[in-house]
Amino acid sequence: MTEKLQKVLADHGFGSRRQMERWITAGRVTVNGQVAGIGARVDATDDIVVDGRKVAKASAASCRIIALNKRAGVIVSRRDPEGRPTVFEDLPRLRAGRWISVGRLDLQTTGLLLLTNDGDLAHCLSHPSTGIDREYAVRVTGVLDDDALNRLKTGVDVNGRVESFSDIRYYDGTGTNHWYHVVLMEGRNREVRDLFASQGVTVNRLKRVRYGPVILPAWLPRGAREEMGADDVAQLRATVGMATGKPARRKLPSRSMLIPYPGLS
């Protein structure tokens, strides 16, 4: 059985299928010693090389997902010229491919970050067309009145672009600090902070607590990570219309990180 080369590379965690198509077009991939072209198909006997580095055979790699409770001051990047810690340090070694972050969190934002070795899954989970939302706990200086809450749900101008929360709810607070929970469909850079700033309040803490059906587990300490169990991996792939994949062989936690979600059984 053969598969498209770009799908195989995505399954091995090199990036999305579209990115792999660009790599193939640029001549960065060879199959059995020959520069590959768009439309190439491979099977488990083929030798694939990316940028001079031999990768695993074409059989699909087991899909793995890590949930990380990101700390403030850690960047979502593989390298940092300033020498700051990154989320990719000390991750479990992969036999093939690499870990890919599902979306990003900025330097001071904490909370749930997903990492996977499956480029297609990362692309599906982060692309707006898939309809996966994100929930954040936000602490601000000040309190919003009902009119401000309604404006943030109906849409406000932020740097020439109409932005909004799909949901916003007051949580609690005393004195000058008050907590809200907000839901976004994309989560562009500084979107939460800019939306609150448009109503005259400043965000002083921002934490992602949910990504689609994946919640930040209460038992996962700040800075810690845990690999998702095989059942959760299969269900998460199913919710974005992907095959359930080959289960991982290692023993994984039985505690689920998923909540009921549209399309998720």
XYZ file of N, CA and C in Angstrom:
795
model
N 0.838 -1.190 0.000
C 0.000 0.000 0.000
C 0.881 1.250 0.000
N 0.582 2.179 -0.899
C 1.366 3.409 -0.969
C 0.562 4.590 -0.422
N 1.308 5.627 -0.003
C 0.699 6.873 0.471
C 1.426 8.041 -0.167
N 0.747 9.178 -0.231
C 1.396 10.368 -0.763
C 2.567 10.766 0.130
N 3.653 11.184 -0.514
C 4.869 11.517 0.219
C 4.631 12.622 1.233
N 3.879 13.657 0.858
C 3.656 14.764 1.790
C 2.878 14.324 3.021
N 1.980 13.353 2.871
C 1.237 12.834 4.024
C 2.165 12.059 4.943
N 3.037 11.248 4.368
C 3.974 10.470 5.176
C 4.876 11.404 5.983
N 5.384 12.446 5.344
C 6.254 13.383 6.053
C 5.490 14.111 7.160
N 4.253 14.482 6.881
C 3.432 15.128 7.908
C 3.180 14.173 9.070
N 2.899 12.910 8.757
C 2.662 11.913 9.805
C 3.894 11.727 10.692
N 5.062 11.966 10.122
C 6.299 11.839 10.886
C 6.673 13.131 11.614
N 5.815 14.135 11.538
C 6.011 15.325 12.365
C 6.865 16.421 11.772
N 7.128 16.381 10.456
C 7.961 17.427 9.869
C 7.191 18.722 9.622
N 5.893 18.664 9.555
C 5.082 19.850 9.317
C 3.759 19.462 8.692
N 2.984 20.456 8.284
C 1.699 20.172 7.646
C 1.923 19.652 6.221
N 0.875 19.103 5.609
C 1.003 18.618 4.228
C 1.374 19.745 3.277
N 0.770 20.923 3.473
C 1.094 22.048 2.591
C 2.563 22.434 2.707
N 3.061 22.460 3.945
C 4.477 22.786 4.120
C 5.357 21.742 3.466
N 4.986 20.463 3.587
C 5.771 19.396 2.975
C 5.746 19.486 1.453
N 4.622 19.926 0.877
C 4.562 20.126 -0.566
C 5.563 21.179 -1.008
N 5.701 22.244 -0.200
C 6.680 23.281 -0.526
C 8.094 22.737 -0.436
N 8.347 21.898 0.576
C 9.682 21.304 0.706
C 9.989 20.411 -0.492
N 9.004 19.624 -0.915
C 9.203 18.729 -2.060
C 9.476 19.544 -3.319
N 8.688 20.602 -3.531
C 8.886 21.460 -4.698
C 10.271 22.094 -4.692
N 10.771 22.414 -3.499
C 12.095 23.040 -3.375
C 13.236 22.037 -3.513
N 12.921 20.754 -3.701
C 13.962 19.748 -3.896
C 14.641 19.287 -2.628
N 13.969 19.471 -1.481
C 14.590 19.135 -0.201
C 14.390 17.662 0.178
N 13.603 16.929 -0.617
C 13.255 15.549 -0.253
C 13.657 14.607 -1.375
N 14.312 13.504 -0.995
C 14.627 12.452 -1.971
C 13.979 11.143 -1.536
N 13.661 10.324 -2.508
C 13.132 8.982 -2.269
C 13.994 8.005 -3.054
N 14.608 7.090 -2.334
C 15.494 6.089 -2.941
C 16.590 6.753 -3.787
N 17.111 7.878 -3.271
C 18.231 8.546 -3.926
C 17.854 9.524 -5.014
N 16.579 9.627 -5.348
C 16.137 10.529 -6.397
C 15.321 11.673 -5.801
N 15.546 12.901 -6.345
C 14.769 14.046 -5.875
C 13.292 13.794 -6.151
N 12.477 13.920 -5.124
C 11.051 13.619 -5.241
C 10.303 14.773 -5.893
N 9.172 14.446 -6.486
C 8.312 15.456 -7.075
C 6.930 15.403 -6.444
N 6.160 16.461 -6.643
C 4.792 16.504 -6.143
C 3.993 15.361 -6.769
N 3.245 14.672 -5.957
C 2.462 13.531 -6.419
C 3.137 12.203 -6.185
N 4.393 12.226 -5.713
C 5.107 10.981 -5.447
C 4.392 10.180 -4.362
N 4.392 8.876 -4.544
C 3.805 7.974 -3.558
C 4.897 7.024 -3.078
N 4.832 6.658 -1.794
C 5.858 5.808 -1.203
C 5.205 4.695 -0.410
N 6.000 3.656 -0.156
C 5.522 2.581 0.711
C 6.573 2.290 1.768
N 6.348 1.242 2.543
C 7.203 0.958 3.701
C 8.621 0.549 3.323
N 8.886 0.253 2.038
C 10.229 -0.175 1.631
C 11.092 0.990 1.153
N 10.486 2.157 0.970
C 11.213 3.291 0.395
C 12.081 3.999 1.434
N 13.251 4.474 0.962
C 14.139 5.279 1.798
C 13.876 6.762 1.516
N 13.508 7.500 2.565
C 13.173 8.914 2.437
C 14.230 9.738 3.150
N 14.707 10.789 2.498
C 15.724 11.666 3.064
C 15.235 13.101 2.949
N 15.292 13.835 4.057
C 14.895 15.242 4.094
C 16.116 16.068 4.481
N 16.500 16.993 3.606
C 17.664 17.858 3.865
C 18.899 17.050 4.227
N 19.083 15.926 3.544
C 20.254 15.097 3.765
C 20.166 14.167 4.955
N 19.053 14.208 5.666
C 18.908 13.361 6.858
C 17.899 12.254 6.589
N 18.327 11.025 6.771
C 17.453 9.889 6.529
C 16.402 9.800 7.629
N 15.175 9.575 7.208
C 14.085 9.439 8.174
C 13.577 8.011 8.154
N 12.641 7.748 9.050
C 12.117 6.392 9.186
C 11.438 5.953 7.905
N 11.232 4.673 7.792
C 10.526 4.140 6.639
C 9.137 4.746 6.535
N 8.498 4.527 5.411
C 7.265 5.238 5.114
C 6.058 4.783 5.907
N 6.173 3.717 6.667
C 5.028 3.310 7.479
C 4.707 4.379 8.504
N 3.419 4.576 8.793
C 2.997 5.693 9.641
C 3.530 5.559 11.058
N 3.973 6.663 11.600
C 4.444 6.686 12.984
C 3.264 6.753 13.927
N 3.441 6.244 15.141
C 2.391 6.365 16.147
C 2.204 7.826 16.490
N 0.954 8.244 16.524
C 0.657 9.625 16.882
C 0.805 9.788 18.387
N 1.568 10.803 18.792
C 1.763 11.092 20.203
C 1.403 12.549 20.463
N 0.824 12.813 21.635
C 0.436 14.164 22.015
C 0.850 14.391 23.465
N 1.468 15.531 23.718
C 1.847 15.925 25.069
C 1.038 17.153 25.467
N 0.524 17.153 26.679
C -0.100 18.337 27.263
C 0.907 18.950 28.231
N 1.230 20.212 28.001
C 2.199 20.930 28.825
C 1.506 22.078 29.533
N 1.770 22.242 30.831
C 1.287 23.397 31.582
C 2.409 24.435 31.557
N 2.377 25.285 30.556
C 3.482 26.214 30.301
C 3.619 27.252 31.414
N 4.856 27.536 31.777
C 5.182 28.589 32.731
C 5.396 29.910 32.001
N 5.248 31.013 32.698
C 5.604 32.318 32.153
C 7.118 32.382 31.963
N 7.560 33.125 30.963
C 8.983 33.277 30.709
C 9.585 32.200 29.841
N 8.762 31.263 29.347
C 9.228 30.196 28.463
C 8.654 30.463 27.073
N 9.485 30.361 26.046
C 9.029 30.687 24.704
C 8.648 29.428 23.937
N 7.731 29.605 22.964
C 7.306 28.500 22.098
C 8.097 28.625 20.799
N 9.350 28.259 20.879
C 10.265 28.336 19.746
C 11.383 27.336 19.992
N 11.977 26.825 18.911
C 13.034 25.830 19.077
C 14.343 26.456 19.521
N 14.580 27.677 19.097
C 15.831 28.353 19.461
C 15.527 29.792 19.815
N 16.313 30.346 20.721
C 16.136 31.730 21.113
C 17.497 32.394 21.218
N 17.753 33.440 20.420
C 19.064 34.104 20.472
C 19.363 34.725 21.832
N 18.321 34.965 22.631
C 18.537 35.543 23.957
C 18.777 34.482 25.021
N 18.708 33.215 24.626
C 19.007 32.139 25.564
C 17.911 31.822 26.558
N 16.692 32.257 26.290
C 15.588 31.968 27.208
C 15.157 30.507 27.063
N 14.593 29.918 28.110
C 14.136 28.532 28.013
C 13.009 28.385 27.001
N 12.938 27.236 26.335
C 11.889 26.972 25.360
C 11.111 25.723 25.755
N 9.897 25.603 25.235
C 9.056 24.448 25.557
C 9.594 23.165 24.949
N 10.541 23.276 24.003
C 11.047 22.084 23.330
C 12.229 21.448 24.063
N 12.680 22.066 25.143
C 13.775 21.497 25.908
C 13.303 20.282 26.705
N 14.101 19.245 26.692
C 13.876 18.058 27.526
C 12.594 17.303 27.190
N 12.100 17.419 25.960
C 10.949 16.613 25.553
C 11.416 15.185 25.271
N 10.511 14.205 25.351
C 10.899 12.823 25.044
C 11.476 12.712 23.630
N 12.464 11.866 23.480
C 13.086 11.669 22.169
C 12.143 10.914 21.248
N 12.174 11.293 19.974
C 11.382 10.619 18.954
C 12.320 9.844 18.031
N 11.872 8.678 17.600
C 12.686 7.910 16.666
C 12.728 8.571 15.301
N 11.646 9.275 14.958
C 11.575 9.965 13.680
C 10.748 11.224 13.856
N 10.992 12.214 12.992
C 10.211 13.435 13.050
C 10.625 14.322 14.214
N 9.703 15.202 14.599
C 9.992 16.147 15.665
C 8.696 16.558 16.343
N 8.816 17.149 17.506
C 7.655 17.680 18.209
C 7.246 19.023 17.590
N 5.935 19.198 17.418
C 5.375 20.417 16.833
C 4.374 20.981 17.825
N 4.421 22.288 18.063
C 3.433 22.899 18.948
C 2.136 23.136 18.195
N 1.032 22.921 18.875
C -0.282 23.203 18.303
C -0.609 24.654 18.657
N -0.369 25.554 17.715
C -0.498 26.967 18.017
C 0.643 27.436 18.899
N 0.488 28.641 19.462
C 1.553 29.222 20.266
C 0.956 29.926 21.479
N 1.778 30.152 22.463
C 1.476 31.025 23.591
C 2.628 32.004 23.710
N 2.329 33.277 23.963
C 3.423 34.237 24.042
C 4.202 34.074 25.341
N 5.244 34.870 25.480
C 6.216 34.683 26.560
C 5.583 34.634 27.938
N 4.654 35.548 28.235
C 4.093 35.641 29.574
C 2.778 34.881 29.751
N 2.232 34.310 28.683
C 1.000 33.534 28.804
C 1.328 32.134 29.303
N 0.547 31.653 30.250
C 0.764 30.340 30.844
C -0.355 29.384 30.419
N -0.254 28.149 30.891
C -1.345 27.202 30.717
C -1.132 26.177 29.628
N -2.234 25.684 29.093
C -2.247 24.498 28.242
C -1.611 24.742 26.875
N -0.584 23.954 26.573
C 0.022 23.920 25.250
C 0.130 22.461 24.829
N -0.379 22.151 23.651
C -0.298 20.799 23.117
C 0.876 20.698 22.162
N 1.590 19.569 22.225
C 2.674 19.268 21.302
C 2.441 17.880 20.739
N 2.693 17.707 19.456
C 2.462 16.415 18.817
C 3.558 16.131 17.805
N 3.722 14.867 17.454
C 4.658 14.495 16.396
C 3.958 14.369 15.050
N 2.666 14.697 14.985
C 1.869 14.560 13.775
C 1.580 15.942 13.196
N 2.254 16.278 12.099
C 2.104 17.595 11.504
C 0.708 17.879 11.007
N 0.041 16.863 10.434
C -1.327 17.063 9.960
C -2.275 17.356 11.117
N -2.106 16.646 12.221
C -2.966 16.879 13.383
C -2.744 18.279 13.926
N -1.490 18.711 14.026
C -1.209 20.064 14.507
C -1.868 21.100 13.618
N -1.820 20.882 12.309
C -2.426 21.818 11.369
C -3.947 21.850 11.534
N -4.572 20.677 11.632
C -6.029 20.612 11.769
C -6.500 21.280 13.058
N -5.798 21.041 14.145
C -6.218 21.591 15.429
C -6.057 23.103 15.490
N -5.092 23.649 14.776
C -4.818 25.082 14.882
C -5.461 25.908 13.774
N -5.899 25.291 12.689
C -6.457 26.065 11.579
C -7.887 26.497 11.891
N -8.230 27.775 11.670
C -9.567 28.277 12.017
C -10.711 27.516 11.355
N -10.486 26.981 10.154
C -11.568 26.303 9.432
C -12.049 25.044 10.145
N -11.232 24.492 11.029
C -11.629 23.278 11.751
C -12.661 23.579 12.828
N -12.700 24.822 13.321
C -13.710 25.207 14.305
C -13.378 24.824 15.731
N -12.097 24.639 16.045
C -11.675 24.320 17.403
C -11.474 25.623 18.180
N -12.154 25.769 19.323
C -12.028 27.004 20.092
C -10.998 26.869 21.213
N -10.669 28.007 21.823
C -9.696 28.054 22.916
C -10.296 28.874 24.048
N -10.085 28.418 25.271
C -10.607 29.144 26.434
C -9.451 29.607 27.310
N -9.559 30.860 27.784
C -8.527 31.467 28.614
C -9.128 31.997 29.910
N -8.364 31.889 30.992
C -8.670 32.594 32.235
C -7.842 33.875 32.217
N -8.512 35.010 32.428
C -7.863 36.310 32.268
C -8.057 37.142 33.540
N -6.964 37.629 34.128
C -7.065 38.554 35.250
C -6.747 39.953 34.753
N -7.655 40.880 35.059
C -7.488 42.249 34.591
C -7.540 43.218 35.765
N -6.998 44.393 35.515
C -7.092 45.484 36.482
C -8.335 46.292 36.143
N -9.375 46.146 36.962
C -10.628 46.836 36.698
C -11.777 45.864 36.490
N -12.966 46.421 36.296
C -14.181 45.630 36.093
C -14.900 46.151 34.854
N -15.427 45.241 34.048
C -16.170 45.616 32.850
C -17.662 45.676 33.153
N -18.334 46.702 32.638
C -19.783 46.753 32.799
C -20.452 45.938 31.697
N -21.779 45.832 31.761
C -22.509 45.001 30.803
C -22.331 45.482 29.370
N -22.281 46.795 29.179
C -22.099 47.321 27.824
C -20.760 46.897 27.245
N -19.718 46.948 28.069
C -18.391 46.537 27.595
C -18.365 45.045 27.266
N -19.015 44.234 28.095
C -19.075 42.801 27.824
C -19.780 42.529 26.501
N -20.869 43.236 26.261
C -21.606 43.045 25.006
C -20.776 43.470 23.803
N -20.041 44.569 23.943
C -19.193 45.010 22.834
C -18.124 43.971 22.512
N -17.564 43.364 23.545
C -16.511 42.370 23.316
C -17.048 41.106 22.654
N -18.346 40.857 22.776
C -18.944 39.696 22.110
C -19.454 40.022 20.706
N -19.872 41.260 20.489
C -20.396 41.628 19.167
C -19.299 42.090 18.221
N -18.181 42.594 18.772
C -17.051 42.986 17.929
C -16.625 44.418 18.141
N -15.320 44.616 18.270
C -14.739 45.948 18.404
C -13.564 46.078 17.437
N -13.226 47.297 17.096
C -12.106 47.538 16.203
C -10.798 47.445 16.985
N -9.926 46.558 16.538
C -8.598 46.411 17.130
C -7.573 46.527 16.009
N -6.885 47.668 15.983
C -5.860 47.904 14.960
C -6.402 47.716 13.543
N -7.618 48.245 13.313
C -8.211 48.191 11.989
C -8.868 46.879 11.636
N -9.026 45.997 12.604
C -9.653 44.686 12.369
C -10.716 44.468 13.427
N -11.891 43.978 13.019
C -12.961 43.710 13.975
C -12.679 42.388 14.675
N -12.534 42.436 16.000
C -12.252 41.245 16.805
C -13.356 41.083 17.842
N -13.513 39.853 18.321
C -14.521 39.598 19.356
C -14.224 38.282 20.051
N -14.804 38.118 21.242
C -14.822 36.827 21.919
C -16.108 36.110 21.529
N -16.048 34.799 21.343
C -17.284 34.058 21.118
C -18.053 33.892 22.427
N -17.352 34.039 23.556
C -18.013 34.050 24.866
C -17.101 34.754 25.864
N -17.700 35.443 26.822
C -16.952 36.069 27.907
C -17.826 36.050 29.144
N -17.268 35.593 30.267
C -18.021 35.493 31.514
C -17.170 35.971 32.682
N -17.803 36.720 33.582
C -17.122 37.139 34.813
C -16.951 35.920 35.714
N -15.767 35.794 36.316
C -15.488 34.645 37.178
C -15.494 35.055 38.646
N -14.512 35.824 39.082
C -14.516 36.345 40.451
C -13.416 37.399 40.589
N -13.291 37.939 41.792
C -12.244 38.912 42.037
C -12.588 39.836 43.186
N -11.576 40.501 43.717
C -11.738 41.495 44.779
C -10.779 42.634 44.521
N -11.094 43.803 45.064
C -10.209 44.945 44.910
C -10.069 45.345 43.453
N -8.829 45.517 43.022
C -8.597 45.963 41.645
C -8.489 44.815 40.650
N -8.232 43.596 41.111
C -8.035 42.456 40.215
C -9.305 41.615 40.096
N -9.692 41.340 38.849
C -10.895 40.547 38.599
C -10.625 39.570 37.455
N -11.212 38.355 37.610
C -10.994 37.277 36.651
C -12.195 37.114 35.714
N -11.876 36.889 34.436
C -12.876 36.557 33.425
C -12.434 35.292 32.699
N -13.405 34.566 32.161
C -13.098 33.467 31.249
C -13.597 33.859 29.872
N -12.738 33.723 28.865
C -13.096 34.114 27.505
C -12.822 32.952 26.559
N -13.553 32.949 25.438
C -13.390 31.906 24.426
C -13.122 32.572 23.082
N -12.121 32.060 22.378
C -11.723 32.555 21.060
C -11.718 31.408 20.066
N -11.916 31.738 18.790
C -11.847 30.715 17.749
C -10.457 30.625 17.127
N -9.633 31.677 17.270
C -8.295 31.636 16.669
C -7.202 31.891 17.697
N -7.257 33.004 18.392
C -6.209 33.307 19.352
C -4.970 33.885 18.710
N -5.139 34.945 17.904
C -3.992 35.606 17.295
C -3.129 36.280 18.358
N -1.904 36.624 17.969
C -0.951 37.226 18.898
C -1.544 38.473 19.545
N -1.569 38.500 20.862
C -2.031 39.616 21.687
C -3.525 39.905 21.550
N -4.277 38.996 20.944
C -5.698 39.260 20.714
C -6.458 39.472 22.020
N -6.240 38.621 23.016
C -6.949 38.771 24.287
C -6.584 40.098 24.938
N -5.308 40.386 25.007
C -4.867 41.623 25.653
C -5.408 42.856 24.926
N -5.381 42.829 23.590
C -5.853 43.978 22.821
C -7.359 44.172 22.970
N -8.112 43.087 23.042
C -9.560 43.208 23.207
C -9.907 43.851 24.545
N -9.280 43.409 25.603
C -9.541 44.023 26.906
C -9.062 45.478 26.930
N -7.919 45.744 26.314
C -7.405 47.115 26.284
C -8.371 48.049 25.568
N -9.115 47.531 24.579
C -10.066 48.371 23.855
C -11.180 48.871 24.760
N -11.368 48.217 25.918
C -12.398 48.620 26.868
C -11.798 49.284 28.106
N -10.526 49.650 28.009
C -9.897 50.432 29.058
C -9.387 49.651 30.243
N -9.227 48.333 30.131
C -8.681 47.539 31.226
C -7.431 46.809 30.743
N -6.536 46.526 31.688
C -5.246 45.922 31.364
C -5.186 44.491 31.874
N -4.767 43.575 31.018
C -4.568 42.180 31.409
C -3.253 42.060 32.165
N -3.297 41.476 33.375
C -2.042 41.258 34.107
C -1.724 39.784 34.322
N -2.667 38.897 33.978
C -2.376 37.457 33.944
C -3.246 36.819 32.875
N -2.655 35.885 32.142
C -3.376 35.220 31.054
C -2.974 33.752 31.028
N -3.975 32.898 31.093
C -3.721 31.460 31.185
C -4.706 30.705 30.295
N -4.188 29.857 29.402
C -5.081 29.023 28.590
C -5.470 27.787 29.395
N -6.781 27.554 29.492
C -7.283 26.457 30.315
C -7.948 25.355 29.495
N -8.169 25.615 28.203
C -8.801 24.586 27.363
C -8.435 24.831 25.904
N -8.229 23.744 25.170
C -8.019 23.817 23.727
C -8.973 22.820 23.094
N -10.110 23.315 22.562
C -11.131 22.404 22.051
C -11.610 21.493 23.162
N -11.566 20.174 22.950
C -12.008 19.242 23.985
C -10.964 18.933 25.039
N -9.748 19.470 24.898
C -8.659 19.163 25.837
C -8.631 20.222 26.933
N -8.751 19.799 28.171
C -8.697 20.727 29.298
C -7.317 20.663 29.948
N -6.952 21.751 30.618
C -5.730 21.748 31.422
C -6.032 20.985 32.700
N -5.444 19.800 32.891
C -5.793 18.995 34.066
C -5.406 19.688 35.368
N -6.288 19.608 36.346
C -6.006 20.215 37.655
C -4.809 19.550 38.319
N -4.531 18.300 37.953
C -3.439 17.572 38.580
C -2.089 17.778 37.882
N -2.038 18.647 36.843
C -0.791 18.871 36.126
C -0.144 20.160 36.639
N 0.948 20.081 37.401
C 1.560 21.281 37.982
C 2.121 22.210 36.914
N 2.285 23.470 37.276
C 2.866 24.449 36.356
C 4.266 24.003 35.961
N 4.530 24.032 34.670
C 5.831 23.629 34.150
C 5.942 22.146 33.853
N 4.936 21.369 34.266
C 4.976 19.919 34.049
C 4.277 19.547 32.740
N 4.517 18.334 32.293
C 3.884 17.824 31.082
C 3.449 16.389 31.311
N 2.484 15.940 30.515
C 2.083 14.539 30.567
C 1.600 14.116 29.193
N 1.990 12.915 28.786
C 1.576 12.414 27.484
C 0.145 11.911 27.544
N -0.596 12.197 26.493
C -1.995 11.835 26.419
C -2.144 10.332 26.170
N -3.146 9.733 26.807
C -3.402 8.312 26.630
C -3.900 7.986 25.237
N -3.760 6.696 24.844
C -4.108 6.269 23.487
C -5.577 6.523 23.165
N -6.481 6.316 24.131
C -7.906 6.553 23.869
C -8.169 8.022 23.590
N -7.553 8.902 24.380
C -7.720 10.338 24.161
C -7.157 10.753 22.807
N -5.995 10.198 22.432
C -5.401 10.526 21.134
C -6.353 10.144 20.008
N -6.908 8.933 20.097
C -7.824 8.469 19.050
C -9.063 9.353 18.972
N -9.622 9.726 20.126
C -10.830 10.551 20.126
C -10.541 11.961 19.614
N -9.385 12.505 19.960
C -9.039 13.843 19.501
C -8.848 13.849 17.987
N -8.196 12.829 17.455
C -8.045 12.727 16.001
C -9.405 12.586 15.326
N -10.279 11.824 15.936
C -11.606 11.622 15.350
C -12.396 12.917 15.280
N -12.229 13.788 16.267
C -13.021 15.014 16.288
C -12.639 15.979 15.177
N -11.449 15.829 14.593
C -11.070 16.662 13.456
C -11.096 15.856 12.165
N -11.745 14.679 12.198
C -11.960 13.886 11.001
C -10.771 13.097 10.523
N -9.830 12.786 11.433
C -8.652 12.020 11.062
C -8.794 10.579 11.535
N -8.095 9.679 10.848
C -8.072 8.289 11.281
C -7.487 8.207 12.679
N -7.897 7.200 13.432
C -7.483 7.126 14.834
C -6.000 6.851 15.006
N -5.346 6.310 13.988
C -3.901 6.118 14.079
C -3.525 4.863 14.836
N -2.229 4.566 14.842
C -1.705 3.386 15.506
C -1.434 3.700 16.967
N -1.945 2.909 17.913
C -1.731 3.233 19.326
C -0.268 3.137 19.730
N 0.113 4.004 20.656
C 1.480 3.969 21.165
C 1.707 2.702 21.975
N 2.923 2.199 21.976
C 3.218 0.952 22.670
C 3.497 1.159 24.152
N 3.994 2.339 24.510
C 4.352 2.577 25.906
C 3.117 2.725 26.776
N 3.276 2.455 28.067
C 2.183 2.605 29.001
C 1.911 4.091 29.222
N 0.659 4.479 29.068
C 0.275 5.880 29.193
C -0.774 6.042 30.271
N -0.932 7.259 30.803
C -1.886 7.470 31.893
C -3.320 7.180 31.467
N -4.109 6.674 32.408
C -5.507 6.367 32.110
C -6.408 7.561 32.367
N -5.887 8.609 33.023
C -6.690 9.796 33.311
C -6.956 10.567 32.029
N -8.224 10.776 31.715
C -8.567 11.474 30.481
C -8.386 12.977 30.634
N -7.987 13.616 29.543
C -7.858 15.071 29.498
C -8.969 15.705 28.658
N -9.933 14.899 28.221
C -10.957 15.378 27.307
C -12.297 15.609 28.009
N -13.058 16.554 27.482
C -14.420 16.805 27.927
C -15.352 16.611 26.739
N -16.656 16.444 26.981
C -17.595 16.336 25.852
C -17.474 17.540 24.940
N -17.530 17.283 23.626
C -17.281 18.339 22.652
C -17.982 17.963 21.352
N -18.484 18.943 20.585
C -19.161 18.613 19.317
C -18.280 17.761 18.408
N -18.822 16.669 17.936
C -18.069 15.773 17.054
C -17.227 14.761 17.788
N -17.164 14.857 19.094
C -16.339 13.941 19.890
C -17.243 12.975 20.609
N -17.077 11.702 20.339
C -17.939 10.686 20.954
C -17.519 10.432 22.389
